[in-house]
XYZ file of C-alpha atoms in Angstrom:
179
model
C 0.000 0.000 0.000
C 1.271 3.471 -0.834
C 2.163 5.665 2.121
C -0.199 8.411 0.994
C -3.028 5.936 0.492
C -5.422 5.962 3.427
C -6.452 2.755 5.082
C -9.962 1.870 4.121
C -12.345 -0.833 3.062
C -11.021 -3.630 0.867
C -7.352 -2.736 1.584
C -6.861 -6.078 3.295
C -7.521 -9.391 1.517
C -11.275 -9.973 1.694
C -13.212 -13.198 1.223
C -16.586 -13.674 -0.389
C -19.696 -14.416 1.625
C -19.731 -17.977 3.005
C -22.693 -18.559 0.657
C -20.027 -18.749 -2.066
C -19.188 -22.269 -0.849
C -22.668 -23.438 -1.823
C -22.593 -21.549 -5.129
C -19.184 -23.035 -6.005
C -20.442 -26.504 -5.069
C -23.565 -26.153 -7.215
C -21.487 -24.925 -10.162
C -19.178 -27.934 -9.733
C -22.103 -30.390 -9.521
C -23.700 -28.864 -12.610
C -20.395 -29.206 -14.470
C -19.992 -32.827 -13.337
C -23.537 -33.671 -14.419
C -22.939 -32.147 -17.848
C -19.851 -34.307 -18.298
C -21.158 -37.506 -16.706
C -24.776 -37.655 -17.868
C -24.127 -40.456 -20.409
C -22.528 -42.643 -17.726
C -25.343 -41.925 -15.275
C -27.915 -42.709 -17.975
C -26.290 -46.091 -18.696
C -26.150 -46.916 -14.979
C -29.801 -46.008 -14.426
C -31.107 -47.789 -17.536
C -28.807 -50.819 -17.214
C -31.020 -53.929 -17.333
C -28.504 -55.930 -15.255
C -28.727 -53.350 -12.459
C -25.195 -53.580 -11.143
C -24.756 -53.357 -7.427
C -26.219 -50.110 -6.177
C -23.674 -50.212 -3.347
C -20.763 -49.576 -5.707
C -22.635 -46.742 -7.411
C -23.559 -45.284 -4.022
C -19.928 -45.240 -2.923
C -18.874 -43.534 -6.152
C -21.560 -40.882 -5.724
C -20.634 -40.328 -2.066
C -16.949 -40.087 -2.977
C -17.519 -37.596 -5.797
C -19.893 -35.532 -3.645
C -17.372 -35.455 -0.795
C -14.537 -34.395 -3.077
C -16.753 -31.721 -4.629
C -17.722 -30.357 -1.215
C -14.093 -30.344 -0.070
C -13.030 -28.628 -3.299
C -15.705 -25.955 -2.821
C -14.575 -25.230 0.724
C -10.922 -25.021 -0.307
C -11.820 -22.770 -3.264
C -13.669 -20.453 -0.866
C -10.681 -20.169 1.470
C -8.277 -19.611 -1.460
C -10.255 -16.720 -2.979
C -9.328 -13.166 -1.953
C -9.778 -9.722 -3.446
C -8.381 -6.378 -2.325
C -7.255 -2.933 -3.461
C -3.576 -2.077 -3.545
C -1.705 0.713 -5.380
C -4.664 1.703 -7.577
C -5.275 -1.903 -8.619
C -7.983 -4.400 -7.806
C -6.256 -7.685 -7.072
C -7.965 -11.068 -7.144
C -6.172 -14.187 -5.907
C -7.774 -17.584 -6.418
C -7.159 -21.202 -7.219
C -6.987 -24.570 -5.536
C -4.436 -26.562 -7.512
C -3.287 -23.752 -9.759
C -3.050 -20.409 -8.003
C -3.604 -17.265 -10.037
C -3.315 -13.592 -9.227
C -5.115 -11.056 -11.389
C -4.187 -7.369 -11.097
C -6.606 -4.945 -12.732
C -5.646 -1.255 -12.814
C -8.627 0.764 -11.597
C -8.449 3.125 -14.572
C -9.048 0.155 -16.943
C -12.311 -0.840 -15.276
C -15.217 -0.039 -17.580
C -18.259 -1.622 -15.973
C -19.149 -3.007 -12.592
C -22.366 -5.015 -12.568
C -24.168 -6.425 -9.579
C -26.156 -9.501 -10.580
C -28.599 -11.445 -8.495
C -29.787 -14.823 -9.729
C -32.457 -16.894 -8.047
C -30.065 -18.501 -5.543
C -28.419 -15.141 -4.878
C -31.833 -13.678 -4.048
C -32.641 -16.552 -1.744
C -29.390 -16.089 0.211
C -29.471 -12.270 -0.049
C -26.136 -11.952 -1.850
C -25.082 -10.553 -5.224
C -22.450 -11.435 -7.793
C -20.047 -8.660 -8.808
C -18.868 -8.767 -12.432
C -16.107 -6.417 -13.515
C -15.254 -5.701 -17.161
C -12.151 -3.903 -18.356
C -11.125 -2.177 -21.532
C -9.994 -4.633 -24.178
C -11.524 -7.805 -22.747
C -14.408 -9.686 -24.342
C -15.557 -11.506 -21.205
C -15.800 -10.456 -17.596
C -12.324 -9.730 -16.355
C -13.244 -10.941 -12.906
C -16.261 -12.192 -11.007
C -16.835 -12.260 -7.285
C -19.567 -14.876 -6.875
C -21.165 -13.886 -3.588
C -21.005 -10.690 -1.548
C -23.624 -9.201 0.705
C -25.510 -6.457 -1.110
C -24.150 -3.627 1.118
C -20.590 -4.929 0.716
C -20.991 -5.238 -3.073
C -22.424 -1.717 -3.327
C -19.572 -0.359 -1.191
C -17.032 -2.075 -3.464
C -18.746 -0.771 -6.601
C -18.933 2.785 -5.235
C -15.299 2.701 -4.119
C -14.104 1.382 -7.497
C -16.115 3.997 -9.390
C -14.792 6.727 -7.114
C -11.182 5.568 -7.496
C -11.582 5.028 -11.240
C -12.792 8.558 -11.861
C -10.394 10.021 -9.325
C -13.233 11.824 -7.552
C -13.299 12.177 -3.821
C -15.464 15.283 -3.667
C -18.837 13.539 -3.732
C -19.603 14.624 -7.311
C -21.406 12.183 -9.520
C -19.213 9.895 -11.630
C -19.604 10.083 -15.426
C -21.013 6.526 -15.422
C -23.584 6.409 -12.640
C -23.804 3.238 -10.628
C -26.923 1.147 -10.983
C -29.327 1.306 -8.073
C -30.521 -2.299 -8.216
C -28.590 -5.426 -9.195
C -29.463 -7.171 -12.433
C -31.554 -10.229 -11.801
C -31.123 -13.315 -13.929
C -32.543 -16.768 -13.687
C -30.163 -19.655 -13.157
């Protein structure tokens, strides 16, 4: 942190809401089901009906590994502001660190899918100049925390500290999308 930079919110590594564990787990399960649906279909429709015990153990094992992976992913995900950059650190097996200069941030969207609404959290999606997809996504933050992050990033991006309105006003309500 620069010496002239005041201490403030998001200066220390910050985690997502604990709800992120569930959202990560559901994303992992959905991905596994997309990849394994043919195998599951064969097992269910198999006329010989192989031992359900073996299938049960496989399902329990995969579910346990998925849950453990989700918890580890939650504890290995941090974001913070440092030296006019938003930094995101994540990864379980392969760690990655993404530094985004605040002046390159173009849009900050707060999205709230059905599960997000149920758990009263929002997803923060940040786009930068020159990228086609979201540069970074924070899956689950409380709405006040997400709004504080958005307001701080917009303030830092425009270099305004005088309370004047930024050229790109922040959205009042998060986008809602069905999952």
